[in-house]
Amino acid sequence: MTQTPRSPDAAPAAAAQPVPPVAKREPTTARLHGQPRVDDYAWLRKKGAPDVEEYLRAENAYADAMLKPVEGLRQKLYEEMLGRVQQADLSAPYPRGGWLYYKRTEEGKQYPLLCRKRPGEGAAEEVLLDLNEMAKGETFLSLGAFEPSDDGDLLAYTIDTQGFRVYDLRVKDLRAGRLLDDRAHDVGSVAWAADNKTLFYVVKDAAKRPYRLYRRALGAGAGADPLVYEEGDERFNLDVKRTRSGAYLVANAASHTTSEARVLEASKPAGGFRLVVPRRQDHEYELDHRGDLFYIRTNDKGRNFRLVTAPAADPSPAKWKELLPHRDEVMLENVDVFQDFYALLERKDALPSVRLVAFAGGKSTQVELPEPIYSLWPAENHEFKAKTYRYTYTSFVTPESIYDADAKTGASALVKRTPVPNYDPSLYAQERTFATAPDGTRVPVSLVYKKGAQARDGRAPVYLYGYGSYGVTIPVAFRLAPVSMLDRGVTFALAHVRGGGDLGKKWHDAGRMMQKRNTFADFIAAAEHLVAERYAAPGRVAVGGGSAGGLLMGAVVNQRPDLFRAVLAQVPFVDVVNTMLDETLPLTVGEFEEWGNPKEKAAYDYMMSYSPYDNVKAQGYPAMLVVSAYHDSQVFYHEPAKWVAKLRATKTDRNPLVLRMNMEGAGHGGKSGRFDALRERALEQAFLLWQLGAEG
């Protein structure tokens, strides 16, 4: 489809406009901090009510009508994206307990098969789980935990068929190929003891918080599992895991700012977990094990963490010995301990790196990386006696690649690069630039574009993405979907705003709680910078973000609607104050340490200053596509539904405002099948290209 790009000021071709649904106003009033708090659309929270579902289906019908002009483009984008998928493929096999485990996809099938085989030529494949068979009769399927026993005879796994993060535990006898009667409902993490018959698992409370640790002796029957530990503080989530050495089970309780670990020898599953270091507010730590020592990553001496050792018999802080000091300029993100070496994942200047340190002699080897901007993270590293460290590497132009780094030399060998048909990485370029926030902070912005499309002449359309919460770093990673945008001359940009973890813990601290507005200021500064430096044409900047990134979208369009041409808000967390006032909702109590508690007057006033739903104004807004899921358990459907209703009743422009609500078969991440997910991405990008005038 070839079209002449519109000028920045031109509107999309006009057609007979469908009539949007009108949400009724039913004001609900409460008093807080001595002031009335009115919510006109609180009725939309009544999930399952006929009038709520009727309204949402009317929104979907309106969305279908409004997006009809891009149906052809959407289909073309889907075909392009699908053409870059090698449908029959095999993941990089990883060793675990004498087996090689891997995923295999087949032509035309939505889900992978999880398989294993013995090492060596001609070894027979064993299909452990065929998710396609398991998905029959379901509208959604997501695999959670996947834990084989040490002897490889049993597999514990969890599965969600709702999209509401309700993962149920199943145990499969891999010798007989049948499911055991041992089950549990709404499970988080699982871990095997060393006896191959005792399973530890964590269940969730009504607010979806993992909080109770149980011990299951296989075959004991339902209801017979003893409670091992219950986490009573609602800020804390509980998980259980096994150390790579196999020697210990670890029960971690962690809030957004504080953590605490308990350990149990895996060979003594009937014993009791013992506390490592008692929790102390704002002290975070996690441990690994080797020999008679625990290796503890701790932020007791600084926000960016240091590494210490402690005797496993008595790991109290008085016995700690420092291996690696805290550094203001380097974030110690992760430590993996093996028999002969340990691997450090570090982050400096918004770039991660891997360093391998030998126990014998202490030689430190930096893993060399080939591109100026990229992302990497640990891959599957289950074998304690490994001689290599496996990591995942990617960039905007390099598809996801699995490498094994030699523990002695640091030399990396490519194990597997995701094949991408109909894609030539040499056609694209990436770079990093820096915006300046109003307080003088330099904000990194990473960009990718097709060579020749970014002449910095102030004419290019740009799609700017952001997140900026929880200390999460959105990776500079290859993504299938944006390639179609790049091929149409759009520059994709990622703003590494405060609130994320891009420059360490201090970067996160500078964009949370009573400094949250820095996140929005950084993003606006990034957009202004792209225009000022002529990467982007004025009036041709589209923006996007999901979940807490949807909060970012809602905040910046309230503050600077003139700066953006179009907005994509995915499962947006936009009704901040109302949600954080409701402690029955999942995530709320734990996130008091990220956003604040609005029951406190200072926090309430600050949150009210940016909460998107509470700051909708009678002004013009950009074209907006809002996508959500009725069964999302992380950002409930009613947040975007209420936000859109209020925007419709308040805004003064005639730009498209479209809400697309997945009524079934989707969760926080959208639909679960790989082809269904591509169709969703195609719709979103068709909308953005349409509004940017870059369809051709």
XYZ file of C-alpha atoms in Angstrom:
696
model
C 0.000 0.000 0.000
C 1.733 3.151 -1.201
C 0.507 6.553 -0.139
C 1.947 10.025 -0.073
C 2.770 10.930 3.535
C 0.557 13.652 4.882
C 1.988 16.871 6.126
C 2.280 17.014 9.928
C -0.720 19.303 10.234
C -3.075 17.356 8.001
C -5.756 15.156 9.543
C -6.414 11.580 8.422
C -8.927 11.296 5.612
C -12.362 12.082 7.000
C -15.181 9.586 6.790
C -18.605 9.367 8.297
C -17.781 9.265 11.968
C -19.291 6.485 14.071
C -21.056 7.658 17.194
C -19.098 6.799 20.338
C -20.848 5.193 23.303
C -21.651 7.529 26.158
C -20.963 6.269 29.646
C -23.623 7.285 32.102
C -22.575 9.366 35.074
C -23.391 7.965 38.481
C -21.420 10.085 40.936
C -20.025 8.288 43.964
C -18.823 10.540 46.773
C -16.453 9.771 49.619
C -14.551 12.022 51.992
C -10.811 11.888 52.336
C -8.544 14.307 54.186
C -11.549 16.480 54.887
C -12.460 16.879 51.225
C -15.198 15.289 49.091
C -13.916 12.853 46.467
C -16.345 12.392 43.566
C -16.044 9.577 41.017
C -18.550 9.795 38.163
C -17.688 6.413 36.653
C -17.163 4.169 39.675
C -20.067 1.998 38.459
C -17.750 0.562 35.798
C -15.980 -1.386 38.547
C -18.923 -3.804 38.826
C -17.366 -6.656 36.884
C -19.974 -9.014 35.486
C -22.810 -6.499 35.744
C -24.902 -6.507 32.526
C -24.689 -2.727 32.051
C -20.881 -2.802 32.413
C -20.441 -5.555 29.861
C -22.942 -3.930 27.514
C -20.977 -0.685 27.675
C -17.647 -2.417 27.050
C -19.042 -4.303 24.062
C -20.384 -1.018 22.717
C -16.869 0.407 23.048
C -15.519 -2.548 21.071
C -18.128 -2.050 18.349
C -17.158 1.612 18.171
C -13.482 0.649 18.020
C -14.167 -1.708 15.120
C -15.952 1.084 13.246
C -13.293 3.703 13.977
C -10.466 1.387 12.939
C -12.131 0.237 9.754
C -9.916 2.569 7.643
C -6.832 0.579 8.738
C -8.206 -2.938 8.220
C -6.171 -3.438 5.053
C -3.041 -2.002 6.624
C -3.516 -4.150 9.704
C -3.713 -7.291 7.604
C -0.648 -6.277 5.620
C 1.310 -5.597 8.802
C 0.256 -8.949 10.225
C 1.442 -10.722 7.094
C 4.760 -8.861 7.240
C 5.261 -9.747 10.897
C 4.282 -13.353 10.313
C 6.722 -13.453 7.402
C 9.509 -12.658 9.868
C 8.640 -15.634 12.072
C 10.342 -18.958 11.468
C 7.350 -20.975 12.576
C 9.124 -24.319 12.943
C 12.079 -23.685 15.224
C 14.028 -25.000 18.175
C 15.295 -23.029 21.153
C 18.860 -23.426 22.407
C 18.914 -26.668 24.413
C 20.197 -26.207 27.955
C 21.685 -28.901 30.207
C 19.948 -29.829 33.424
C 20.439 -33.020 35.390
C 21.777 -35.111 32.544
C 19.175 -33.940 30.026
C 18.994 -31.228 27.387
C 15.779 -29.234 27.717
C 14.352 -27.049 24.941
C 11.225 -25.617 23.340
C 10.117 -26.517 19.858
C 7.577 -24.719 17.685
C 5.719 -26.180 14.732
C 4.277 -24.627 11.577
C 0.877 -23.084 12.149
C 0.696 -23.807 15.888
C 0.172 -21.086 18.469
C 2.178 -22.568 21.323
C 5.493 -24.364 21.808
C 6.159 -27.945 22.798
C 8.434 -28.363 25.808
C 10.844 -31.209 25.200
C 14.050 -32.888 26.318
C 16.526 -35.491 25.169
C 19.752 -37.039 26.312
C 23.001 -35.499 25.013
C 24.540 -37.144 21.992
C 23.782 -37.827 18.354
C 20.521 -39.555 17.588
C 19.044 -39.220 21.081
C 15.266 -39.622 21.117
C 13.080 -36.620 21.861
C 10.678 -36.710 24.784
C 7.760 -34.260 24.632
C 7.043 -33.188 28.195
C 4.239 -30.689 27.570
C 2.439 -29.875 24.341
C 0.863 -26.520 25.102
C -1.202 -26.725 21.910
C -2.970 -29.821 23.206
C -3.357 -28.249 26.628
C -4.884 -25.122 25.055
C -7.675 -27.007 23.310
C -11.008 -25.740 24.601
C -9.327 -22.766 26.286
C -9.261 -19.136 25.199
C -5.993 -18.454 27.040
C -2.981 -20.461 28.153
C 0.118 -19.421 30.047
C 2.804 -21.660 31.523
C 4.267 -20.464 34.813
C 6.640 -22.660 36.812
C 8.504 -25.497 35.076
C 10.590 -27.560 37.505
C 11.824 -31.120 36.877
C 12.934 -33.149 39.896
C 16.642 -33.844 40.323
C 16.321 -37.370 38.939
C 14.271 -36.116 35.990
C 11.374 -38.469 36.719
C 8.810 -35.862 37.775
C 7.826 -32.439 36.460
C 6.089 -29.788 38.541
C 4.511 -27.018 36.515
C 1.793 -24.371 36.808
C -0.735 -23.291 34.204
C -3.147 -20.349 33.873
C -6.166 -20.676 31.573
C -7.886 -17.407 32.515
C -5.394 -14.585 32.060
C -6.061 -13.583 35.678
C -2.746 -15.039 36.924
C -4.481 -18.019 38.513
C -1.758 -20.630 38.081
C -2.674 -24.145 39.179
C -0.027 -26.691 40.115
C 0.227 -30.018 38.322
C 2.774 -32.817 38.747
C 3.525 -35.142 35.860
C 5.181 -38.532 36.116
C 7.482 -38.368 33.096
C 8.194 -42.108 33.180
C 4.532 -43.057 32.851
C 3.492 -39.936 30.937
C 0.569 -39.244 33.267
C -0.535 -36.579 35.705
C -0.481 -37.368 39.406
C -3.333 -36.510 41.714
C -1.136 -33.982 43.519
C -2.517 -30.525 42.743
C -2.768 -27.071 44.268
C -4.689 -23.928 43.313
C -3.351 -20.437 42.595
C 0.339 -21.203 43.018
C 3.330 -18.920 42.546
C 6.735 -20.583 42.779
C 7.706 -24.243 43.336
C 10.934 -26.071 44.239
C 11.916 -29.706 44.732
C 13.794 -31.098 47.695
C 16.734 -33.408 47.066
C 14.707 -36.576 47.753
C 12.757 -36.198 44.452
C 9.438 -36.651 46.235
C 8.999 -33.553 48.395
C 7.750 -30.407 46.717
C 7.589 -26.940 48.233
C 5.125 -24.464 46.763
C 3.775 -20.986 47.505
C 0.076 -20.069 47.208
C -1.528 -16.646 46.854
C -4.091 -14.823 48.937
C -7.283 -13.155 47.685
C -5.245 -10.125 46.564
C -2.990 -12.347 44.391
C -0.086 -11.991 46.828
C 2.126 -15.091 47.214
C 2.159 -15.533 50.988
C 2.022 -19.146 52.210
C 4.708 -21.799 51.770
C 3.566 -25.428 51.879
C 5.363 -28.769 51.859
C 3.895 -31.542 49.706
C 4.939 -35.161 50.173
C 3.782 -36.669 46.894
C 0.901 -39.050 47.303
C -0.161 -37.673 50.697
C -3.485 -36.520 49.280
C -5.202 -33.156 49.036
C -5.429 -31.081 52.189
C -2.607 -32.911 53.955
C 0.133 -30.384 53.186
C 1.672 -28.733 56.262
C 2.080 -24.957 56.264
C 5.799 -24.194 56.466
C 5.739 -20.388 56.600
C 3.215 -17.589 56.223
C 4.217 -14.035 55.321
C 1.955 -11.760 57.330
C 3.121 -8.362 56.069
C 0.961 -7.453 53.073
C 3.800 -5.483 51.513
C 5.830 -8.661 51.032
C 5.651 -11.371 48.376
C 6.987 -14.838 49.104
C 8.805 -17.194 46.741
C 10.743 -20.423 47.030
C 13.700 -21.628 44.955
C 16.635 -24.028 45.049
C 20.240 -22.865 44.964
C 22.222 -23.865 41.883
C 24.450 -25.993 44.107
C 21.368 -28.016 44.992
C 22.257 -27.862 48.666
C 19.651 -25.387 49.909
C 16.051 -24.376 49.498
C 15.562 -20.625 49.891
C 12.325 -18.901 50.881
C 12.520 -15.214 49.985
C 10.130 -12.592 51.315
C 10.491 -9.258 49.537
C 8.733 -5.924 49.305
C 9.683 -3.190 46.863
C 12.361 -1.967 49.276
C 13.109 -4.717 51.801
C 13.847 -8.442 51.755
C 14.465 -11.394 54.018
C 15.610 -14.974 53.316
C 15.191 -18.316 55.062
C 17.100 -21.467 54.142
C 16.631 -25.205 54.537
C 19.046 -27.957 53.608
C 17.491 -29.619 50.558
C 18.488 -33.042 51.845
C 16.403 -32.503 55.003
C 12.979 -31.474 53.638
C 11.159 -32.290 56.870
C 13.241 -29.743 58.763
C 12.512 -26.115 59.468
C 13.684 -23.083 57.509
C 16.119 -20.851 59.403
C 16.362 -17.106 59.069
C 19.497 -15.731 57.383
C 19.305 -12.024 58.289
C 16.196 -10.443 59.869
C 14.451 -7.868 57.731
C 15.332 -4.262 58.208
C 13.501 -1.516 56.357
C 15.250 -0.607 53.073
C 17.746 -3.463 53.319
C 17.554 -5.801 50.335
C 19.624 -8.942 49.970
C 19.629 -12.241 48.115
C 21.920 -15.219 48.325
C 23.555 -18.027 46.370
C 25.639 -20.897 47.703
C 28.957 -22.704 47.241
C 30.729 -25.030 49.649
C 30.390 -23.747 53.207
C 29.631 -20.167 52.157
C 26.660 -18.090 51.138
C 27.324 -15.371 48.560
C 25.103 -12.420 49.423
C 24.251 -9.444 47.200
C 23.309 -6.706 49.649
C 22.581 -2.971 49.627
C 23.484 -2.454 53.281
C 26.356 -0.121 52.343
C 24.838 1.614 49.319
C 21.901 1.557 46.936
C 23.813 -0.132 44.098
C 24.680 -3.267 46.132
C 27.912 -4.999 47.074
C 28.880 -8.687 47.312
C 29.843 -10.426 50.544
C 30.380 -13.988 51.730
C 29.026 -15.480 54.946
C 29.461 -18.875 56.605
C 26.436 -21.015 55.775
C 26.421 -22.253 59.366
C 26.184 -18.699 60.744
C 25.440 -16.033 58.096
C 24.916 -13.162 60.524
C 26.269 -9.791 59.304
C 29.075 -9.861 61.848
C 30.553 -12.768 59.880
C 30.335 -11.130 56.469
C 33.461 -10.660 54.355
C 33.423 -8.271 51.410
C 34.218 -9.646 47.956
C 33.132 -6.640 45.925
C 32.512 -3.165 47.378
C 29.628 -0.866 46.646
C 30.253 1.558 43.758
C 28.255 4.718 43.170
C 28.620 4.505 39.393
C 27.987 0.757 38.917
C 24.853 -1.205 39.778
C 25.427 -4.846 40.758
C 22.269 -6.341 39.279
C 22.841 -10.061 39.673
C 25.295 -12.653 40.964
C 25.394 -16.293 39.787
C 27.673 -18.686 41.657
C 29.139 -21.854 40.132
C 31.653 -24.414 41.376
C 34.693 -22.783 39.736
C 33.627 -19.176 39.167
C 30.961 -16.577 39.737
C 29.307 -14.263 37.221
C 28.526 -10.617 37.879
C 25.864 -8.770 35.915
C 26.675 -5.073 36.274
C 25.167 -1.900 34.837
C 26.909 1.398 34.137
C 25.806 4.341 31.977
C 22.585 2.508 31.076
C 24.511 -0.456 29.644
C 24.781 -3.944 31.202
C 27.923 -6.052 31.215
C 29.069 -9.493 32.378
C 32.211 -10.188 34.387
C 33.428 -13.700 35.230
C 35.605 -14.189 38.310
C 37.532 -17.424 38.970
C 37.642 -18.787 42.511
C 41.123 -20.132 41.909
C 43.363 -17.073 41.728
C 40.562 -14.516 41.540
C 41.121 -13.616 37.883
C 38.371 -11.311 36.595
C 37.424 -11.473 32.904
C 35.122 -9.003 31.160
C 32.905 -10.445 28.431
C 33.385 -8.416 25.238
C 30.214 -7.144 23.586
C 29.986 -6.082 19.942
C 27.606 -3.095 19.752
C 27.471 0.353 21.353
C 23.903 -0.097 22.641
C 22.366 -3.443 23.513
C 20.804 -5.482 26.314
C 21.740 -8.742 27.962
C 20.538 -10.896 30.823
C 21.278 -14.351 32.267
C 19.944 -17.304 30.303
C 19.407 -20.872 31.574
C 22.333 -21.693 33.897
C 21.295 -24.739 35.918
C 24.520 -26.750 36.085
C 26.654 -25.954 39.131
C 29.748 -27.539 37.558
C 29.418 -25.558 34.310
C 32.563 -24.303 32.587
C 30.693 -21.614 30.662
C 28.208 -18.892 31.512
C 25.148 -18.630 29.298
C 23.618 -15.230 28.591
C 21.054 -13.716 26.249
C 22.164 -10.797 24.074
C 20.135 -8.538 21.805
C 20.007 -5.020 20.405
C 17.579 -3.010 18.321
C 19.062 -4.603 15.191
C 20.325 -7.977 16.473
C 17.715 -10.679 17.174
C 17.815 -12.463 20.516
C 21.025 -14.485 20.699
C 22.174 -17.097 23.204
C 25.893 -17.134 23.999
C 28.133 -19.320 26.154
C 31.035 -17.364 27.652
C 34.103 -19.410 28.589
C 34.673 -19.009 32.319
C 38.459 -18.788 31.907
C 38.856 -16.604 28.826
C 35.537 -14.763 28.605
C 35.333 -15.656 24.909
C 31.721 -15.997 23.794
C 30.429 -18.696 21.463
C 27.088 -18.185 19.738
C 24.765 -21.064 20.610
C 21.575 -19.876 18.937
C 20.302 -16.714 17.272
C 16.589 -16.461 16.711
C 16.150 -16.765 12.947
C 14.225 -13.886 11.377
C 13.270 -14.506 7.745
C 12.909 -11.503 5.440
C 15.058 -9.341 7.678
C 18.481 -7.858 6.946
C 20.083 -6.180 9.993
C 22.517 -4.254 7.798
C 19.612 -2.072 6.602
C 19.124 -0.508 10.037
C 21.130 1.719 12.362
C 20.934 2.439 16.079
C 22.334 5.197 18.244
C 21.965 6.910 21.584
C 21.348 10.562 22.309
C 20.706 12.476 25.541
C 17.865 14.814 26.469
C 18.100 17.321 29.305
C 15.328 17.297 31.909
C 14.149 20.576 33.482
C 16.360 19.930 36.550
C 19.433 19.408 34.366
C 19.464 15.588 34.478
C 20.737 13.904 31.307
C 18.217 11.335 30.101
C 19.424 8.631 27.683
C 17.309 8.040 24.585
C 18.030 5.061 22.335
C 16.970 5.112 18.681
C 16.739 2.734 15.739
C 15.797 3.552 12.150
C 16.190 2.346 8.623
C 19.321 3.715 7.027
C 18.440 6.678 4.847
C 15.183 7.352 6.681
C 16.725 9.424 9.483
C 18.442 12.403 7.903
C 17.898 14.629 10.939
C 16.136 17.102 8.718
C 13.150 17.478 11.032
C 10.811 15.518 8.768
C 10.770 11.971 10.133
C 7.895 10.494 12.126
C 8.975 9.065 15.488
C 7.416 6.536 17.843
C 8.720 7.168 21.372
C 8.209 4.483 24.021
C 8.630 4.694 27.794
C 7.999 2.960 31.119
C 9.908 4.300 34.128
C 8.693 2.433 37.225
C 9.681 -0.258 39.749
C 13.347 0.025 38.788
C 12.564 -1.986 35.661
C 14.771 -1.465 32.631
C 13.002 -1.759 29.269
C 15.631 -3.477 27.154
C 17.201 -2.160 23.982
C 16.038 -5.325 22.239
C 15.084 -6.577 18.811
C 11.327 -6.704 18.347
C 9.538 -8.173 15.351
C 6.707 -5.692 15.180
C 8.603 -2.355 14.908
C 10.484 -3.509 11.800
C 7.387 -2.779 9.740
C 7.322 0.747 11.155
C 11.016 1.227 10.458
C 10.491 0.115 6.871
C 7.904 2.887 6.518
C 10.349 5.551 7.628
C 9.377 5.727 11.310
C 12.161 6.076 13.880
C 11.628 4.022 17.036
C 12.949 5.626 20.223
C 13.139 4.411 23.804
C 13.377 6.973 26.614
C 15.302 5.665 29.632
C 13.434 7.840 32.120
C 13.872 8.033 35.877
C 11.862 5.525 37.835
C 13.363 2.720 35.772
C 16.563 0.885 36.609
C 18.591 2.033 33.620
C 21.219 3.852 35.679
C 20.935 1.867 38.897
C 18.933 2.142 42.091
C 19.371 5.888 42.427
C 17.745 6.299 39.010
C 14.784 4.337 40.301
C 14.642 6.342 43.533
C 14.595 9.586 41.564
C 11.364 8.563 39.835
C 9.209 7.029 42.557
C 7.214 8.125 45.597
C 7.449 11.908 46.054
C 9.718 12.227 43.001
C 7.436 10.429 40.555
C 6.844 13.542 38.481
C 10.479 13.327 37.318
C 9.440 10.343 35.184
C 6.983 12.490 33.256
C 9.339 15.456 32.990
C 12.049 13.182 31.570
C 9.726 11.751 28.933
C 8.486 15.158 27.832
C 12.097 16.339 27.677
C 12.951 13.331 25.491
C 10.162 14.170 23.033
C 11.153 17.840 22.931
C 14.788 16.860 22.395
C 13.944 14.645 19.426
C 12.105 17.538 17.797
C 14.736 20.150 18.683
C 17.567 17.974 17.370
C 15.580 17.306 14.189
C 15.210 13.576 14.692
C 11.447 14.116 14.627
C 9.074 16.350 12.754
C 6.911 18.641 14.877
C 3.462 17.104 14.979
C 4.733 13.638 14.001
C 5.645 12.206 17.383
C 3.607 9.210 18.519
C 4.122 7.803 22.007
C 3.376 4.548 23.756
C 3.619 2.703 27.040
C 1.987 -0.153 28.885
C 0.870 -0.785 32.471
C 2.886 1.714 34.557
C 4.039 2.996 31.166
C 0.355 3.640 30.503
C 0.363 5.842 33.594
C 3.251 7.677 31.958
C 1.156 8.127 28.812
C -1.824 9.451 30.758
C 0.286 11.911 32.720
C 2.204 13.369 29.771
C -0.862 13.827 27.565
C -2.570 15.735 30.363
C 0.492 17.964 30.699
C 1.568 18.394 27.065
C -1.126 17.184 24.653
C 0.231 19.543 22.001
C 3.506 17.629 21.822
C 2.081 14.335 20.582
C 0.213 13.283 17.471
C -0.959 9.870 18.690
C -0.876 7.777 21.857
C -0.910 4.024 22.385
C -1.785 3.146 25.991
C -1.652 -0.578 26.745
C -3.360 -1.859 29.924
C -2.748 1.607 31.409
C -2.538 2.176 35.160
C -4.339 5.510 35.088
C -6.744 5.569 38.058
C -3.860 5.803 40.482
C -5.449 7.311 43.575
C -8.630 5.235 43.559
C -6.669 2.038 43.033
C -4.147 2.821 45.754
C -7.014 3.561 48.151
C -8.417 0.057 47.648
C -6.325 -2.429 49.598
C -8.458 -5.362 48.408
C -7.027 -5.064 44.899
C -3.968 -7.066 43.874
C -0.660 -5.208 44.201
C -2.033 -2.191 46.116
C -0.467 -2.637 49.558
C 2.900 -3.748 48.220
C 3.030 -0.738 45.951
C 2.744 1.790 48.760
C 6.561 1.697 48.529
C 6.495 2.656 44.860
C 3.745 5.293 44.717
C 2.962 6.154 48.331
C -0.140 5.627 50.451
C -2.872 8.162 49.590
C -4.334 7.754 53.069
C -1.447 9.970 54.076
C -2.241 13.568 53.202
C 1.131 14.496 51.664
C 1.161 11.392 49.486
C -2.460 11.951 48.466
C -1.824 15.528 47.385
C 1.256 14.521 45.395
C -0.453 11.600 43.667
C -3.436 13.793 42.866
C -1.081 16.177 41.088
C -0.346 13.590 38.377
C -2.958 10.796 38.488
C -4.182 10.690 34.843
C -7.839 9.996 35.621
C -7.964 12.815 38.157
C -6.295 15.354 35.866
C -8.304 15.050 32.663
C -8.909 18.585 31.417
C -11.198 20.371 29.000
C -8.542 20.621 26.292
C -7.574 19.021 23.027
C -5.940 15.572 23.199
C -3.989 13.561 20.617
C -5.528 10.610 18.824
C -5.535 7.743 21.313
C -5.802 3.960 21.170
C -6.311 2.359 24.581
C -6.116 -1.435 24.847
C -6.960 -3.551 27.869
C -8.258 -6.941 28.998
C -11.377 -7.715 30.997
C -9.549 -10.416 32.977
C -6.346 -8.513 33.658
C -5.432 -8.972 37.334
C -2.640 -6.394 37.437
C -4.373 -3.336 35.991
C -8.090 -3.954 36.243
C -10.174 -3.255 33.137
C -12.136 -0.494 34.874
C -9.130 1.857 35.008
C -8.840 2.407 31.234
C -12.638 2.167 30.855
C -13.225 4.972 33.362
C -10.390 7.045 31.909
C -11.754 6.825 28.380
C -15.271 7.648 29.591
C -14.003 10.756 31.367
C -11.875 11.805 28.412
C -14.866 11.498 26.086
C -16.993 13.659 28.329
C -14.305 16.304 28.845
C -11.934 16.715 25.906
C -12.552 19.430 23.328
C -11.083 17.890 20.167
C -12.470 15.468 17.568
C -9.420 13.234 17.357
C -10.051 9.497 17.557
C -10.342 8.060 21.061
C -10.628 4.295 20.823
C -10.893 1.695 23.591
C -10.286 -1.928 22.609
C -11.183 -4.302 25.439
C -10.307 -7.989 25.164
C -13.367 -9.554 26.761
C -11.910 -13.066 26.953
C -8.739 -14.981 26.283
C -6.305 -12.267 27.359
C -4.406 -11.093 30.412
C -2.049 -8.289 31.316
C 0.202 -9.130 28.375
C -2.652 -9.524 25.887
C -3.526 -12.742 24.118
C -1.371 -15.786 24.774
C -1.039 -17.424 21.335
C 1.879 -16.193 19.243
C -0.257 -15.493 16.137
C -2.993 -13.805 18.185
C -0.338 -11.616 19.791
C 0.957 -10.592 16.366
C -2.557 -9.589 15.305
C -2.761 -7.322 18.339
C 0.587 -5.714 17.524
C -0.533 -5.257 13.919
C -3.664 -3.392 15.023
C -1.684 -1.094 17.313
C 0.898 -0.277 14.696
C -1.692 0.246 11.988
C -3.295 2.874 14.220
C 0.022 4.631 14.857
C 1.071 4.585 11.195
C -2.347 5.887 10.169
C -2.093 8.804 12.558
C 1.532 9.541 11.637
C 0.689 9.529 7.949
C 3.242 6.782 7.343
C 1.096 3.934 6.042
C 3.019 3.558 2.794
